[in-house]
PDB file of C-alpha atoms in Angstrom:
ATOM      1  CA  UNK A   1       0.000   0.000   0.000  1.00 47.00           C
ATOM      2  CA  UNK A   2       1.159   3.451  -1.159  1.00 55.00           C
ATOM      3  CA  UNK A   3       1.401   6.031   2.257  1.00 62.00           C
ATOM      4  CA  UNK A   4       0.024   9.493   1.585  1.00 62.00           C
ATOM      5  CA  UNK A   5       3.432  11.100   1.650  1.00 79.00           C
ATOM      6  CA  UNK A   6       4.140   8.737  -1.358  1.00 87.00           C
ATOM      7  CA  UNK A   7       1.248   9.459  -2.912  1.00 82.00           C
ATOM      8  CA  UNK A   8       1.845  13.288  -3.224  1.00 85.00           C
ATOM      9  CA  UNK A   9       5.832  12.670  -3.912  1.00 91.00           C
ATOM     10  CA  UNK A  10       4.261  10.767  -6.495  1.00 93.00           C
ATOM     11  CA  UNK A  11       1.270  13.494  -7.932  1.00 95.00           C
ATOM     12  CA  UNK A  12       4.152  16.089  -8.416  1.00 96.00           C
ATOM     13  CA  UNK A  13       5.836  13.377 -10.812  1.00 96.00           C
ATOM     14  CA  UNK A  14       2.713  12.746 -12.204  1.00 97.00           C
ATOM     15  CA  UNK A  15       2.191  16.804 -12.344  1.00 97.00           C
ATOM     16  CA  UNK A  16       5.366  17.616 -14.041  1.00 97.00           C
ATOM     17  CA  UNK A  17       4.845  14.565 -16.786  1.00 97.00           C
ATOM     18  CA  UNK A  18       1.550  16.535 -17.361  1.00 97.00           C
ATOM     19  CA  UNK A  19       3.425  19.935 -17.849  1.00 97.00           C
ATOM     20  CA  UNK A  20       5.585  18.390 -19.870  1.00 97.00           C
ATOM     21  CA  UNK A  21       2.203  17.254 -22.152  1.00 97.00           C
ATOM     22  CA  UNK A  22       1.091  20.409 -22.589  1.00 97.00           C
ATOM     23  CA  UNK A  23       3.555  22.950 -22.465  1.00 96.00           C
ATOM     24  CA  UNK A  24       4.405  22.454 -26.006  1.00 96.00           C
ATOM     25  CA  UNK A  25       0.961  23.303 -26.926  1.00 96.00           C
ATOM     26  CA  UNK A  26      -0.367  25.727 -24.604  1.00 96.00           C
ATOM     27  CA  UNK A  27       3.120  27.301 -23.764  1.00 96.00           C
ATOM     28  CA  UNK A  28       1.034  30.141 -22.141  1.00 96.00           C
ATOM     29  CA  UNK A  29      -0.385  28.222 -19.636  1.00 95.00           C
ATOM     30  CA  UNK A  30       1.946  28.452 -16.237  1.00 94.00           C
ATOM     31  CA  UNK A  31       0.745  24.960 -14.500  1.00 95.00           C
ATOM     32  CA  UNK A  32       4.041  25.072 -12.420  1.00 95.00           C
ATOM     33  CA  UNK A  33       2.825  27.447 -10.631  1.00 96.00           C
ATOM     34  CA  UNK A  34       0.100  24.988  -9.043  1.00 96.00           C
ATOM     35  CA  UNK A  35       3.461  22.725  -8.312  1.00 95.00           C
ATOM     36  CA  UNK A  36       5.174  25.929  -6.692  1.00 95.00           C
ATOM     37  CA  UNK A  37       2.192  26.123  -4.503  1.00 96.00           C
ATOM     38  CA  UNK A  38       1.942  22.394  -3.306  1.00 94.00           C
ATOM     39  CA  UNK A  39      -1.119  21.333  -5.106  1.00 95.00           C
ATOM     40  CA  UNK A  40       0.505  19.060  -7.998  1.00 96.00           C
ATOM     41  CA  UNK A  41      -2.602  17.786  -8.271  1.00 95.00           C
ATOM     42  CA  UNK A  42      -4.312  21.152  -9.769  1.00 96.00           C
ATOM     43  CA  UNK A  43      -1.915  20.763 -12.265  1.00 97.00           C
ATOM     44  CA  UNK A  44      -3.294  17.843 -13.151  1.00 97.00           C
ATOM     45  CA  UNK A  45      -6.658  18.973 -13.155  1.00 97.00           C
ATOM     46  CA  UNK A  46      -5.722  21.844 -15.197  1.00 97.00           C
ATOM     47  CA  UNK A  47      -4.004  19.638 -17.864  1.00 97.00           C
ATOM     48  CA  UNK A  48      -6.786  17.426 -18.108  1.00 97.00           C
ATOM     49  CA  UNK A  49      -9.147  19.947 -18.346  1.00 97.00           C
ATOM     50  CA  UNK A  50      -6.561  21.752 -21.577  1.00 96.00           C
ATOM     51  CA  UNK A  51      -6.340  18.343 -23.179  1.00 96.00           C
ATOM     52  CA  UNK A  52      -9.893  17.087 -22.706  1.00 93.00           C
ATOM     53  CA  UNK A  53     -10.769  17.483 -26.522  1.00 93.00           C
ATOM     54  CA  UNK A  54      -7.330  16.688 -28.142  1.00 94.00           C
ATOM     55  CA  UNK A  55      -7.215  12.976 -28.534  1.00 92.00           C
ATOM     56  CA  UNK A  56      -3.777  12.937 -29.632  1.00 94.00           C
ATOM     57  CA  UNK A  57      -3.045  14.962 -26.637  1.00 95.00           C
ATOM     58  CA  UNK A  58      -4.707  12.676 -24.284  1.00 95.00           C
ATOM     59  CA  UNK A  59      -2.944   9.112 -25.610  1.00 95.00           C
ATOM     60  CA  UNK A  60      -0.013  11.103 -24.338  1.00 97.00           C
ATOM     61  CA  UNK A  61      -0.702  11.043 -20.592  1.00 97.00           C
ATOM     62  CA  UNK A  62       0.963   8.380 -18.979  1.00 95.00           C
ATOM     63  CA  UNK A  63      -1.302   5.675 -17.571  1.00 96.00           C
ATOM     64  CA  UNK A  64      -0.709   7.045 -13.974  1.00 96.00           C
ATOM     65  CA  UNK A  65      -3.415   9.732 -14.613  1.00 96.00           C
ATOM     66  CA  UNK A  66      -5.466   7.144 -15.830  1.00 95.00           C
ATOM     67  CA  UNK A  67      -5.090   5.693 -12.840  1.00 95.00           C
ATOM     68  CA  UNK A  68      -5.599   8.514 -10.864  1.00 94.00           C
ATOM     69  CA  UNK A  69      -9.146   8.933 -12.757  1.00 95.00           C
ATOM     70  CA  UNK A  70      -9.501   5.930 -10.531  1.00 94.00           C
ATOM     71  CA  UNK A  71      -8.905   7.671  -7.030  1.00 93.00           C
ATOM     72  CA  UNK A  72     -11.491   8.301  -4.984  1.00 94.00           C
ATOM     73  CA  UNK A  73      -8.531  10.325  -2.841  1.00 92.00           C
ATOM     74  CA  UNK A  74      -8.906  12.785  -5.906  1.00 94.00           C
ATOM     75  CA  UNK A  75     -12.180  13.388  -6.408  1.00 96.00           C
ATOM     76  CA  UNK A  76     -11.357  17.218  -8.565  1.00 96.00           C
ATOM     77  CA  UNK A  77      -9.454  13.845 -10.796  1.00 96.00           C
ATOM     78  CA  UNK A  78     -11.438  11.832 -11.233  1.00 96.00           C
ATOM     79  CA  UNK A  79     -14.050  13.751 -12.862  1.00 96.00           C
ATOM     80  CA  UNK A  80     -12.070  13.257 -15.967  1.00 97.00           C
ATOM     81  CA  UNK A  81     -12.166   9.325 -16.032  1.00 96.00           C
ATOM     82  CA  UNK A  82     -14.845   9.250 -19.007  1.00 95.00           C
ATOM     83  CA  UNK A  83     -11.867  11.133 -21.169  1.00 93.00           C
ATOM     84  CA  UNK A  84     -10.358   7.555 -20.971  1.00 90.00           C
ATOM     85  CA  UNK A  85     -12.616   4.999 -21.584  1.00 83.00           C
TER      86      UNK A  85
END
């Protein structure tokens, strides 16, 4: 079982694999700010939300944020599950 202080070392991973996603196409878009403040998973939220209608940007997320679709610890994430089924 993954401890909670894994869990978030592991959601700003997870964050900055997002950032990575979609910095090249929505360079104007500062998600490392939501990493700055301590809420990785924001970032996520906020990708998700950028990339929700790009397929091609979507089969780019790794399948952690599938996963995390999956979290009931995440509820703001999990919203976005449908965008991968």
């Amino acid at each position: 079982m993954i401890g909670m202080d894994d869990m978030y070392t592991q959601l700003f991973e997870i964050a900055k694999q997002c950032i990575d996603i979609i910095k090249p196409v929505y360079p104007n878009e500062d998600l490392e700010t939501f990493i700055d403040v301590g809420e990785p998973d924001l970032a996520v939220v906020r990708a998700l939300d950028l990339a929700h209608d790009n397929p091609d940007l979507l089969r780019k997320f790794p399948d952690s944020v599938r996963q995390l679709t999956k979290n009931k610890d995440y509820p703001e994430i999990q919203i976005f599950a449908n965008l991968f089924e």
